[in-house]
Amino acid sequence: MDGDGDGQSRWCLSQVKGAVDDDVAEADIISAVEFNHSGELLATGDRGGRIVIFQQEQESKNLPQCHAEYNVYSTFQSHEPEFDYLKSLEIEEKINKIRWLPQKNAAHFLLSTNDKTIKLWKISERDKRPEGYNLKEEDGRYRHPSSLTTLRVPVFQPMDLMVEASPRRVYANAHTYHINSISVNSDNETYLSADDLRVNLWHLDFTDRSFNIVDIKPANMEELTEVITASEFHPLQCNTFVYGSSKGSVRLCDMRASALCDQHSKLFEEPEDPSTRSFFSEIISSISDVKFSHSGRYMMTRDYLTLKIWDLHMESRPVEIYQVHGYLRSKLCSLYENDCIFDKFECCWGGDDSEVMTGSYNNFFRMFDRDAQRDATLEASWESGSPGLPLKTWRVCAGSRRKRNEIGVDCLDFSRKILYTSWHPQDNIVALATVNNLYIFQEKLN
Amino acid sequence: MGQRDIKAFEASMKRKNGIPTVSMCRLDVESPVVKKEVEPGGDGSVLSSSRYMLGRGVKRKLSTCEDPSQDLPYPQQRQLVLDLCLDKLQSCQRRAEPSLHRSVLLANTLRQIQQEMRQEGETCFPSALLGPSLPHASTPRHIPDLPPVPLDCPQPLTGALSPSFPLTTADDDEEVQLGGAENETLLPSFAGEDDTRSLDSLFGSFEITNSTSYLTDLALDDIFEDIDTSMYDSSDISVLPCPAQRSGGVDDGLKSLSSCSSNSSLQFCLSDLNDLDHIMEILVRS
């Protein structure tokens, strides 16, 4: 390894999860990644409807060299495929989103959703069991009455830790179109779910009713030109939420204003730059993700080529714009042809809001330091890992030039993309999913 | 990291003897990658299981020069995009997982291109297109043959997008008429009264109906009890009217209906299918 001071980031590979095989079953492809509110748990969802939860090892958490290892904590089948008989269409079991509820007691709760149904899962530990029943054997069979000579009361004995996941609520049949977002409210009682045309508000305790708060379905479907692509509650104000659209605009709504929030309170839209207008302008402006900052002051939107940071007080234009992979601007027609232009990338904020990150192609991901106004391109590759060794940064250049840590745009692999990312709420640990694997990176501490 | 050759990167993903490859496992099996000791590939039998049957996506390389469409003159670029758009809209309907988001974006792109072409009129059509287009076929030259049902998607689609556009205008009839004909070959026909419904049905087809609850909530015995099926042998089960895009699903549908009925499996003959059709239509509409 060259001792090149430039081109080194402070991030290093911590762990990789998943098969090393090139042949990955469709069902194993990860489709959701989410840390919980403490960062101790990391949940992933896949196309097969399963959820795997990893837990940070407690012992190593406090070691100076490393933040921690994440090991499997629980695995369960969240959603099953369903069949819509009237349309002869299968409803996919693929997990679209996972959102954790803030922890209130020993158990953990998360919401997971596929295209149609949202479920509330309780994940709890059991490390004791009652033993010494008076009337029953240990295996549950009843003892013969004649063998009972004394009275005994069962006591709790320690047992091997068992983690159980049980579905506590199933919120079904409220969405006619595919669900793309769920977001837990700061009041910890309600949450929203959004599909292509509607946003619904639920109370966590009630599965038989949900309240429609946004409906952009036109009276005549042939007039449909815009769909909802992402939605989120404000982290602090329980009456405020935003939703992004396929036309590149984000609307902020206040639920106090009216019951049906079709009229937005704020509209965040950047006027189009006429010099960059092309056939694909609208497609690349479609918002693929919207995330509030932890402070609640800012909001970040991801469209195909850029990340934009908006100040909630200013609707006219974003305060910061970051080019994720501007070199693709001249390739839009090819990307349209191979459908990559429709890829929906997520984005996330660092714990203190000073950094943001998002994924790209070729298993690259992009880190933006807002304060220092620096950015880095890093690669999620299992070859780049030696413990403690910082990742090298990459540059993408024109043509097919290939040098050390430089790659030509024509050599990028568009089948390797990082769509799903999550950042630990406090520490600088990021988890991201390539098509095959889950990668965990952490900041080099010393 | 040394010089990186992307092709070698792919090859090295496969296990090689002697190279201390890091071992990974299925998500639900533990093996952190940063351990120094080499873990042999064979221990995780999960890895070699038959689960991993599907090939991963083949690396798609862009052409070695700039996007080829950049070199084309603008009208041909536009035509290329238009063709792609129509192809994609067609395949949208055939997909296993139709996406309303994608369809709306495609429809908007199509509309934008059409508007542009309309505004420019016939003057920018390359002369090469005049030859084959003049014997004006019913299927426009650039549109691949469409499946007859469920939707003649591109053809009526564009009509719906421009329902009010007059095919011929008052000024300069001859030219515009020629242009109109060309319009029809390059783009699907504008005319059509039922066009306005087609976008509706295109976008409407994305609705996930609550059909499962429909079927389980209804007392199926009551609905079907007036159908006399006693004449028909249990071996004469014929095809149900619902489109069998997935045969497994139809079987499931049959099974669930059977399980709801009192005793024997439901049997239908062709004349009763019409009754069933009618009933299903009522159910769906209500």
XYZ file of C-alpha atoms in Angstrom:
732
model
C 0.000 0.000 0.000
C 1.469 3.299 -1.000
C 1.819 5.851 1.670
C -0.057 8.348 -0.375
C -1.458 10.998 1.873
C -3.960 12.094 -0.709
C -6.775 9.832 -1.659
C -7.200 8.290 1.748
C -10.378 8.654 3.629
C -10.893 8.155 7.307
C -13.340 5.325 6.709
C -12.440 1.677 6.835
C -14.248 -1.520 6.177
C -15.570 -3.154 9.296
C -17.651 -6.107 8.170
C -19.236 -7.692 5.155
C -22.284 -9.897 5.386
C -23.584 -12.166 2.720
C -22.486 -14.775 0.246
C -19.293 -14.431 -1.670
C -20.904 -16.236 -4.570
C -21.539 -14.292 -7.706
C -24.798 -16.141 -8.067
C -27.155 -14.606 -5.617
C -30.734 -15.747 -5.451
C -33.275 -13.061 -6.170
C -34.779 -13.554 -2.743
C -31.503 -12.752 -1.025
C -31.094 -9.332 -2.561
C -31.239 -6.747 0.192
C -33.930 -4.116 -0.232
C -33.890 -2.203 3.062
C -31.272 -1.212 5.645
C -31.990 0.662 8.870
C -30.247 1.316 12.178
C -32.461 1.669 15.224
C -32.499 4.791 17.371
C -29.636 3.737 19.579
C -27.579 2.198 16.810
C -27.336 -1.034 18.689
C -29.490 -2.866 16.191
C -29.266 -2.922 12.423
C -32.146 -4.349 10.433
C -32.049 -5.493 6.827
C -34.916 -6.593 4.636
C -34.671 -8.589 1.450
C -36.690 -9.417 -1.617
C -37.753 -12.704 -0.117
C -39.667 -10.870 2.596
C -37.211 -11.738 5.344
C -35.750 -9.464 7.959
C -32.367 -10.050 9.543
C -31.441 -8.000 12.584
C -27.851 -7.553 13.690
C -26.791 -6.475 17.139
C -23.711 -4.586 18.134
C -21.501 -6.601 20.418
C -21.530 -4.962 23.784
C -18.005 -5.771 24.847
C -16.195 -4.393 21.887
C -18.376 -1.341 21.767
C -16.150 0.493 24.158
C -12.803 -0.512 22.795
C -10.910 2.384 21.317
C -9.865 0.553 18.174
C -13.211 -0.380 16.920
C -16.762 0.556 17.382
C -18.040 -2.941 17.377
C -18.971 -5.956 15.482
C -22.505 -6.562 14.412
C -23.693 -10.121 14.704
C -26.937 -11.753 13.823
C -29.539 -11.241 16.494
C -32.756 -12.383 14.883
C -34.050 -13.606 11.550
C -37.682 -13.893 10.624
C -40.045 -13.964 7.691
C -41.863 -10.674 7.701
C -43.971 -10.796 4.562
C -45.166 -13.565 2.319
C -46.073 -13.262 -1.340
C -49.741 -12.705 -1.922
C -51.888 -13.118 -4.949
C -54.390 -10.611 -6.205
C -57.038 -12.862 -7.694
C -58.970 -10.248 -9.556
C -55.986 -8.973 -11.454
C -53.982 -12.183 -11.547
C -51.013 -10.326 -10.202
C -48.630 -11.346 -7.546
C -48.039 -8.925 -4.698
C -44.380 -9.068 -3.952
C -43.103 -9.928 -0.540
C -40.086 -7.698 -1.023
C -39.486 -5.471 1.974
C -39.610 -1.879 0.792
C -38.904 -0.076 4.053
C -38.093 -0.762 7.686
C -38.543 1.826 10.399
C -37.794 1.311 14.064
C -39.928 2.640 16.860
C -38.101 4.365 19.709
C -37.513 1.891 22.467
C -39.871 2.130 25.412
C -39.143 -1.085 27.256
C -37.000 -4.159 26.963
C -38.542 -5.217 23.681
C -37.784 -3.663 20.298
C -40.436 -2.745 17.781
C -40.134 -2.135 14.100
C -42.461 -1.449 11.206
C -41.823 -3.249 7.959
C -43.721 -2.910 4.727
C -44.018 -4.479 1.316
C -46.064 -3.020 -1.537
C -49.359 -3.504 0.181
C -49.163 -4.335 3.890
C -47.396 -2.850 6.875
C -46.581 -4.949 9.913
C -45.487 -4.114 13.407
C -43.006 -6.606 14.772
C -41.973 -7.084 18.363
C -38.535 -8.461 18.956
C -38.003 -9.627 22.491
C -35.500 -11.656 24.389
C -36.177 -14.570 26.558
C -33.423 -15.787 28.804
C -35.362 -17.445 31.593
C -37.988 -20.073 31.697
C -40.151 -21.505 34.402
C -39.106 -24.883 35.669
C -40.413 -27.200 38.286
C -44.100 -27.335 37.594
C -46.056 -29.294 40.091
C -48.271 -31.204 37.703
C -46.230 -31.326 34.506
C -42.992 -32.871 33.436
C -40.369 -30.685 31.875
C -41.461 -31.691 28.399
C -45.049 -30.718 29.107
C -46.606 -34.100 29.692
C -48.730 -34.351 32.733
C -47.317 -36.340 35.572
C -49.142 -39.353 36.830
C -51.265 -38.385 39.819
C -49.882 -41.138 41.915
C -46.374 -39.758 41.511
C -47.340 -36.454 43.050
C -46.288 -36.438 46.638
C -45.286 -32.856 47.256
C -46.354 -29.408 46.210
C -43.848 -27.281 44.401
C -43.970 -23.892 42.813
C -42.171 -23.298 39.505
C -39.171 -21.005 39.559
C -37.486 -19.112 36.733
C -34.208 -20.619 35.670
C -31.759 -19.110 33.216
C -31.762 -20.531 29.724
C -29.940 -19.871 26.494
C -30.890 -16.535 25.085
C -33.723 -16.795 22.639
C -34.786 -13.884 20.507
C -38.351 -13.996 19.380
C -40.003 -11.925 16.715
C -43.760 -11.790 16.726
C -46.134 -9.762 14.589
C -48.159 -7.492 16.808
C -50.148 -5.603 14.220
C -50.932 -6.010 10.565
C -52.051 -2.848 8.805
C -53.607 -4.047 5.604
C -55.881 -3.007 2.790
C -55.353 0.714 3.045
C -53.294 1.174 -0.071
C -54.407 0.749 -3.627
C -50.984 1.519 -5.044
C -47.525 0.398 -4.097
C -46.307 1.605 -0.723
C -42.999 3.441 -1.044
C -42.513 5.004 2.408
C -43.344 4.664 6.057
C -42.387 7.111 8.755
C -42.937 7.025 12.503
C -44.146 10.266 14.023
C -42.330 11.972 16.876
C -45.424 11.496 18.997
C -44.640 7.758 19.030
C -48.286 6.995 18.519
C -48.870 7.512 14.857
C -47.080 6.845 11.628
C -47.627 7.579 7.969
C -47.507 5.315 4.971
C -47.309 6.616 1.422
C -48.045 5.014 -1.904
C -47.870 6.478 -5.396
C -50.943 8.632 -4.970
C -51.881 8.782 -1.321
C -50.488 9.283 2.136
C -52.267 7.642 5.058
C -51.975 8.293 8.748
C -52.234 5.399 11.170
C -52.391 5.010 14.886
C -50.080 2.218 15.906
C -52.751 0.600 18.017
C -55.452 0.427 15.389
C -55.258 -1.709 12.319
C -58.804 -1.383 11.122
C -58.674 2.273 10.243
C -56.329 4.760 8.730
C -56.811 8.361 7.854
C -56.049 9.648 4.394
C -54.114 12.889 4.609
C -52.882 13.381 1.063
C -54.606 12.300 -2.101
C -53.224 13.380 -5.443
C -55.209 10.982 -7.529
C -56.911 12.962 -10.288
C -60.557 12.400 -11.126
C -59.519 11.141 -14.538
C -56.524 8.916 -14.420
C -55.440 10.021 -17.855
C -54.622 13.371 -16.315
C -52.107 11.757 -14.004
C -48.687 13.293 -14.446
C -47.158 13.184 -10.998
C -46.794 10.563 -8.286
C -45.590 10.570 -4.705
C -42.173 9.011 -4.383
C -41.130 9.486 -0.741
C -42.562 10.817 2.473
C -41.355 11.501 5.985
C -42.502 13.011 9.257
C -40.588 15.887 10.774
C -38.347 14.530 13.545
C -39.566 17.005 16.138
C -42.851 18.544 15.043
C -45.524 15.924 15.104
C -47.840 17.918 12.859
C -45.399 18.326 9.971
C -44.486 15.972 7.187
C -43.108 16.201 3.673
C -43.612 14.252 0.501
C -41.521 14.266 -2.631
C -42.820 13.814 -6.127
C -41.753 12.454 -9.469
C -41.510 16.001 -10.792
C -38.765 16.972 -8.389
C -40.802 18.981 -5.951
C -41.217 18.453 -2.230
C -44.293 19.584 -0.391
C -44.374 20.268 3.302
C -47.724 19.862 4.955
C -49.072 20.856 8.308
C -51.767 18.581 9.632
C -53.165 21.349 11.765
C -54.105 23.308 8.679
C -56.727 20.898 7.435
C -57.746 17.300 7.586
C -56.791 16.586 4.017
C -53.411 18.090 3.287
C -53.747 18.381 -0.468
C -52.862 22.039 -0.144
C -49.261 22.223 0.852
C -47.897 24.673 3.347
C -44.579 24.923 1.566
C -43.429 23.873 -1.858
C -39.731 23.237 -2.337
C -38.865 23.318 -5.980
C -35.809 24.486 -7.775
C -36.512 26.202 -11.058
C -35.127 24.193 -13.918
C -31.919 25.286 -15.532
C -32.837 25.688 -19.205
C -29.292 25.033 -20.337
C -29.358 21.485 -19.039
C -32.784 20.631 -20.316
C -33.088 17.292 -22.104
C -35.662 14.607 -22.739
C -34.711 13.134 -19.434
C -34.919 16.248 -17.322
C -38.087 15.212 -15.633
C -37.000 11.647 -15.016
C -33.740 12.674 -13.402
C -35.478 15.263 -11.285
C -37.743 12.672 -9.700
C -37.137 12.615 -5.947
C -35.998 9.158 -4.894
C -35.580 9.913 -1.193
C -36.265 12.713 1.260
C -34.774 12.862 4.751
C -34.959 15.467 7.466
C -31.788 16.357 9.308
C -31.630 15.265 12.932
C -31.988 18.880 13.968
C -35.170 19.267 11.981
C -33.871 22.449 10.435
C -32.866 20.997 7.087
C -34.128 18.486 4.634
C -32.162 16.487 2.062
C -33.523 15.249 -1.246
C -31.942 12.773 -3.624
C -32.658 12.819 -7.308
C -30.853 10.851 -9.957
C -27.726 12.972 -10.206
C -27.653 15.205 -7.147
C -28.162 15.558 -3.434
C -29.812 18.769 -2.354
C -29.944 20.232 1.115
C -32.860 22.528 1.756
C -33.386 24.960 4.563
C -36.998 24.519 5.596
C -37.342 28.270 5.762
C -36.478 28.745 2.126
C -38.566 27.163 -0.576
C -37.108 28.786 -3.625
C -33.912 26.817 -3.925
C -31.703 24.453 -1.973
C -28.928 25.841 0.156
C -26.475 23.182 -0.947
C -26.253 20.995 -4.012
C -23.871 18.073 -4.285
C -23.141 16.267 -7.514
C -23.242 12.572 -6.844
C -22.101 11.360 -10.246
C -22.274 14.285 -12.625
C -20.237 12.361 -15.177
C -23.403 10.436 -15.969
C -25.080 13.488 -17.414
C -23.728 12.726 -20.847
C -24.787 9.101 -20.567
C -28.433 9.613 -19.821
C -29.685 8.067 -23.036
C -27.842 4.829 -22.414
C -28.972 4.831 -18.819
C -32.509 5.331 -20.026
C -32.130 2.435 -22.389
C -30.888 0.030 -19.741
C -33.394 1.342 -17.208
C -30.800 2.487 -14.730
C -32.226 5.978 -14.935
C -35.180 4.732 -12.903
C -33.013 3.516 -10.023
C -34.036 4.998 -6.693
C -31.172 5.821 -4.425
C -31.533 6.519 -0.717
C -29.508 9.032 1.231
C -28.756 9.609 4.887
C -27.469 12.142 7.363
C -24.595 11.643 9.776
C -25.430 11.821 13.438
C -24.459 15.458 13.845
C -25.789 16.523 10.432
C -22.379 17.651 9.303
C -22.035 14.883 6.760
C -24.328 13.171 4.318
C -23.913 10.139 2.158
C -25.559 8.318 -0.706
C -24.868 5.433 -3.049
C -23.876 5.296 -6.686
C -22.877 2.737 -9.314
C -19.914 0.411 -9.476
C -20.427 -0.175 -5.769
C -19.260 3.338 -5.118
C -20.732 5.482 -2.405
C -20.313 9.170 -1.872
C -19.563 10.979 1.365
C -20.059 14.721 1.581
C -18.645 16.773 4.402
C -20.838 19.832 4.536
C -18.634 21.831 6.872
C -15.357 21.228 5.133
C -17.030 21.218 1.719
C -15.181 18.077 0.778
C -16.445 14.927 -0.773
C -15.104 11.439 -1.248
C -15.914 8.483 -3.467
C -15.404 5.178 -1.733
C -15.911 1.663 -2.903
C -17.776 -1.133 -1.178
C -15.637 -4.049 -2.053
C -14.674 -6.981 0.061
C -11.198 -6.710 -1.292
C -10.692 -3.345 0.269
C -10.823 -4.681 3.759
C -8.036 -5.047 6.149
C -8.943 -4.061 9.650
C -8.082 -0.526 10.434
C -6.855 0.239 6.970
C -8.474 3.354 5.599
C -10.250 3.129 2.294
C -8.769 4.727 -0.727
C -10.820 7.304 -2.474
C -11.637 7.023 -6.131
C -11.917 9.378 -9.018
C -14.036 8.883 -12.055
C -12.697 10.338 -15.240
C -13.803 10.472 -18.821
C -13.420 7.666 -21.288
C -11.980 4.350 -20.316
C -8.806 5.411 -18.640
C -7.796 3.255 -15.740
C -5.119 4.197 -13.303
C -4.545 3.627 -9.698
C -7.744 4.628 -8.002
C -9.036 6.220 -11.125
C -11.623 4.658 -13.342
C -13.111 5.747 -16.607
C -16.821 6.325 -16.776
C -17.082 3.738 -19.541
C -15.754 1.057 -17.236
C -18.335 1.514 -14.535
C -20.407 -1.478 -13.716
C -24.027 -0.362 -13.662
C -25.278 -3.634 -12.320
C -23.450 -2.989 -9.077
C -25.361 -0.242 -7.368
C -25.774 0.908 -3.806
C -29.359 1.978 -3.320
C -29.915 1.407 0.393
C -27.888 3.062 3.090
C -28.190 3.847 6.776
C -26.035 5.842 9.175
C -25.643 5.058 12.853
C -27.510 7.730 14.835
C -24.554 8.711 16.990
C -21.323 7.158 15.814
C -19.705 7.261 12.442
C -20.732 3.848 11.308
C -22.532 3.379 8.021
C -24.276 0.323 6.670
C -25.026 -0.079 3.023
C -26.270 -2.783 0.734
C -24.799 -3.740 -2.575
C -26.775 -6.200 -4.640
C -25.064 -9.141 -3.001
C -23.966 -8.028 0.393
C -24.311 -5.815 3.434
C -21.261 -3.668 4.173
C -20.494 -1.938 7.433
C -17.921 0.821 7.445
C -16.656 2.747 10.401
C -14.557 5.785 10.931
C -10.934 5.157 11.698
C -10.556 6.405 15.196
C -6.857 6.772 15.689
C -4.490 -0.891 -3.111
C -2.607 -1.553 -6.281
C -3.710 -0.905 -9.752
C -7.174 -2.068 -10.170
C -8.396 -3.970 -13.154
C -12.105 -4.194 -13.044
C -12.332 -7.459 -14.949
C -9.941 -9.133 -12.574
C -12.022 -7.822 -9.743
C -14.972 -9.791 -10.969
C -12.975 -12.944 -11.455
C -11.456 -12.720 -8.053
C -14.837 -12.814 -6.459
C -14.767 -16.545 -7.026
C -12.854 -18.491 -4.517
C -9.324 -19.337 -5.470
C -7.033 -21.757 -3.776
C -4.170 -20.302 -1.919
C -5.423 -16.760 -1.857
C -6.502 -15.813 1.625
C -9.956 -14.821 0.532
C -12.127 -13.336 3.163
C -14.979 -15.549 4.021
C -18.504 -14.331 3.915
C -21.643 -16.076 4.723
C -25.301 -15.732 4.349
C -26.652 -12.931 6.408
C -27.941 -15.277 9.050
C -24.661 -17.056 9.553
C -21.829 -15.347 11.326
C -18.360 -14.798 10.014
C -16.858 -11.347 10.207
C -14.702 -10.562 7.259
C -11.879 -8.980 9.137
C -10.703 -12.127 10.882
C -7.170 -12.980 9.890
C -7.576 -16.717 9.727
C -8.799 -18.151 6.513
C -12.088 -19.840 6.827
C -12.460 -22.510 4.232
C -15.242 -22.018 1.826
C -16.738 -25.390 2.384
C -17.824 -25.001 5.951
C -20.839 -22.905 5.143
C -22.878 -25.445 3.310
C -25.464 -22.752 3.010
C -23.273 -21.065 0.451
C -23.309 -23.911 -1.986
C -26.934 -24.689 -1.559
C -29.280 -24.658 -4.419
C -30.533 -21.266 -3.348
C -27.965 -19.499 -5.397
C -29.239 -20.598 -8.728
C -29.850 -17.279 -10.343
C -26.978 -15.590 -12.048
C -26.206 -12.142 -10.865
C -26.673 -9.262 -13.220
C -24.268 -9.281 -16.064
C -21.968 -6.337 -16.079
C -23.339 -3.845 -18.487
C -20.779 -1.695 -20.107
C -21.587 1.519 -21.766
C -20.144 1.973 -25.188
C -16.529 2.890 -25.277
C -17.194 6.256 -26.737
C -19.568 8.962 -25.706
C -23.226 8.124 -25.566
C -23.953 7.283 -29.205
C -27.116 9.283 -29.137
C -25.093 12.404 -28.608
C -23.783 12.119 -32.129
C -27.152 11.922 -33.742
C -28.890 15.000 -34.962
C -31.559 16.177 -32.625
C -34.609 14.787 -34.440
C -33.079 11.342 -34.570
C -32.119 11.535 -30.939
C -35.668 12.405 -30.218
C -36.965 9.569 -32.331
C -34.692 7.155 -30.523
C -35.988 8.302 -27.181
C -39.531 8.084 -28.462
C -39.034 4.526 -29.655
C -37.496 3.518 -26.376
C -40.331 5.166 -24.534
C -42.969 3.282 -26.431
C -41.120 0.006 -26.038
C -40.888 0.518 -22.335
C -44.521 1.474 -21.983
C -45.494 -1.696 -23.749
C -43.294 -3.839 -21.595
C -44.676 -2.078 -18.554
C -47.917 -3.888 -18.996
C -46.245 -7.234 -19.364
C -44.047 -6.877 -16.354
C -44.492 -8.943 -13.273
C -44.253 -5.868 -11.086
C -45.753 -2.914 -12.902
C -44.678 0.416 -11.545
C -46.992 3.381 -11.711
C -44.092 5.735 -11.067
C -42.215 4.438 -14.060
C -45.257 4.518 -16.298
C -46.038 8.094 -15.395
C -42.481 9.177 -16.115
C -42.529 7.391 -19.452
C -45.904 8.836 -20.367
C -44.708 12.335 -19.518
C -41.591 11.914 -21.626
C -43.699 10.679 -24.483
C -46.053 13.588 -24.158
C -43.207 16.061 -24.089
C -41.679 14.638 -27.237
C -45.003 14.600 -28.986
C -45.699 18.181 -28.116
C -42.355 19.179 -29.433
C -42.858 17.279 -32.627
C -46.281 18.723 -33.055
C -45.015 22.230 -32.580
C -42.337 21.752 -35.129
C -44.824 20.313 -37.531
C -43.737 18.279 -40.451
C -40.727 20.318 -41.472
C -38.188 18.517 -39.435
C -39.060 15.008 -40.511
C -36.089 13.463 -42.222
C -36.805 12.639 -45.851
C -35.748 9.071 -45.342
C -38.931 8.435 -43.468
C -41.182 9.529 -46.247
C -40.669 6.463 -48.416
C -41.809 3.642 -46.248
C -44.317 5.688 -44.365
C -46.465 6.857 -47.224
C -48.166 3.570 -47.841
C -49.635 4.181 -44.506
C -49.944 0.905 -42.713
C -52.284 0.447 -39.848
C -49.440 -0.378 -37.594
C -47.062 2.562 -37.672
C -43.608 1.701 -38.807
C -41.854 2.483 -35.594
C -44.212 0.757 -33.330
C -43.675 -2.948 -32.867
C -46.716 -5.141 -33.154
C -48.801 -4.747 -30.133
C -50.548 -7.513 -28.322
C -54.268 -7.272 -28.986
C -55.268 -7.066 -25.362
C -55.404 -5.816 -22.715
C -54.468 -2.396 -23.987
C -53.355 -1.128 -27.300
C -51.092 0.820 -25.154
C -49.077 3.191 -27.296
C -51.632 3.767 -29.959
C -54.488 5.062 -27.936
C -52.158 6.387 -25.298
C -50.844 9.190 -27.418
C -54.306 9.883 -28.680
C -55.417 10.344 -25.153
C -52.607 12.725 -24.502
C -53.655 14.980 -27.297
C -57.352 14.526 -27.674
C -58.002 17.951 -28.965
C -55.297 18.217 -31.557
C -56.795 18.571 -35.014
C -55.253 16.264 -37.500
C -55.538 18.775 -40.255
C -55.539 22.486 -39.756
C -57.142 25.158 -41.781
C -53.964 26.585 -43.160
C -52.079 24.739 -45.817
C -54.109 21.605 -45.952
C -51.952 19.660 -48.304
C -48.762 20.013 -46.394
C -50.325 19.384 -43.104
C -52.147 16.391 -44.418
C -48.900 14.906 -45.563
C -47.430 15.798 -42.268
C -50.453 14.291 -40.651
C -49.848 11.035 -42.415
C -46.260 11.123 -41.363
C -47.363 11.923 -37.915
C -49.430 8.844 -37.937
C -46.607 6.655 -38.965
C -44.055 8.084 -36.663
C -46.479 8.355 -33.839
C -49.517 6.306 -33.230
C -52.764 7.578 -34.576
C -54.250 10.529 -32.793
C -57.828 9.745 -33.528
C -60.032 7.569 -31.405
C -62.950 8.147 -29.168
C -61.970 5.460 -26.773
C -58.478 6.864 -26.437
C -59.331 8.895 -23.419
C -60.194 5.768 -21.569
C -56.991 4.002 -22.372
C -54.638 6.034 -20.175
C -57.232 5.616 -17.519
C -57.059 1.881 -17.891
C -53.269 1.963 -18.170
C -52.893 3.788 -14.919
C -55.911 2.143 -13.451
C -54.411 -1.257 -13.909
C -51.915 -0.506 -11.172
C -54.418 -0.541 -8.433
C -54.003 -3.331 -6.000
C -57.527 -4.393 -5.389
C -58.626 -5.821 -2.157
C -59.625 -8.919 -3.967
C -58.411 -11.277 -1.331
C -60.702 -9.792 1.239
C -63.519 -9.768 -1.294
C -63.299 -13.472 -1.749
C -62.978 -14.347 1.866
C -65.651 -11.987 3.063
C -68.328 -13.210 0.719
C -70.484 -16.178 1.434
C -69.562 -17.981 -1.729
C -72.033 -20.747 -1.157
C -74.936 -18.335 -1.396
C -73.721 -16.753 -4.568
C -73.176 -19.905 -6.476
C -75.970 -22.006 -5.164
C -78.240 -21.268 -8.072
C -75.747 -22.650 -10.552
C -76.717 -26.189 -11.270
C -73.551 -28.166 -11.618
C -74.877 -31.569 -10.819
C -74.828 -32.696 -14.445
C -71.156 -32.218 -14.831
C -68.488 -34.674 -14.034
C -65.704 -33.678 -11.679
C -63.212 -34.373 -14.407
C -64.687 -31.788 -16.723
C -63.293 -28.707 -15.068
C -62.702 -26.150 -17.751
C -60.877 -22.885 -17.791
C -62.189 -20.104 -15.609
C -62.744 -16.692 -17.141
C -60.068 -14.924 -15.167
C -56.854 -14.391 -17.157
C -54.414 -17.076 -16.226
C -51.223 -15.151 -16.331
C -49.984 -17.297 -13.557
C -51.263 -20.797 -13.652
C -50.317 -21.359 -10.073
C -52.511 -18.499 -9.094
C -55.487 -19.803 -10.949
C -55.119 -23.118 -9.265
C -54.950 -21.380 -5.947
C -58.050 -19.458 -6.863
C -59.792 -22.677 -7.738
C -58.692 -24.278 -4.539
C -59.842 -21.419 -2.400
C -63.204 -21.360 -4.064
C -63.443 -25.091 -3.613
C -62.648 -24.920 0.005
C -65.358 -22.357 0.503
C -68.043 -24.449 -1.074
C -69.835 -27.036 0.926
C -68.649 -30.353 -0.370
C -67.531 -31.109 -3.869
C -65.355 -28.884 -5.979
C -67.043 -26.257 -8.079
C -67.493 -27.233 -11.670
C -68.288 -25.000 -14.531
C -69.239 -25.457 -18.092
C -69.067 -22.887 -20.793
C -72.636 -21.687 -20.481
C -72.263 -21.229 -16.798
C -69.096 -19.281 -17.358
C -71.207 -16.465 -18.692
C -73.201 -16.458 -15.493
C -70.033 -16.438 -13.511
C -68.649 -13.653 -15.620
C -71.688 -11.616 -14.970
C -71.563 -12.273 -11.272
C -67.902 -11.441 -11.028
C -68.498 -8.228 -12.878
C -71.132 -7.238 -10.389
C -68.878 -8.115 -7.504
C -66.007 -6.106 -8.857
C -68.111 -3.074 -9.531
C -69.833 -3.025 -6.165
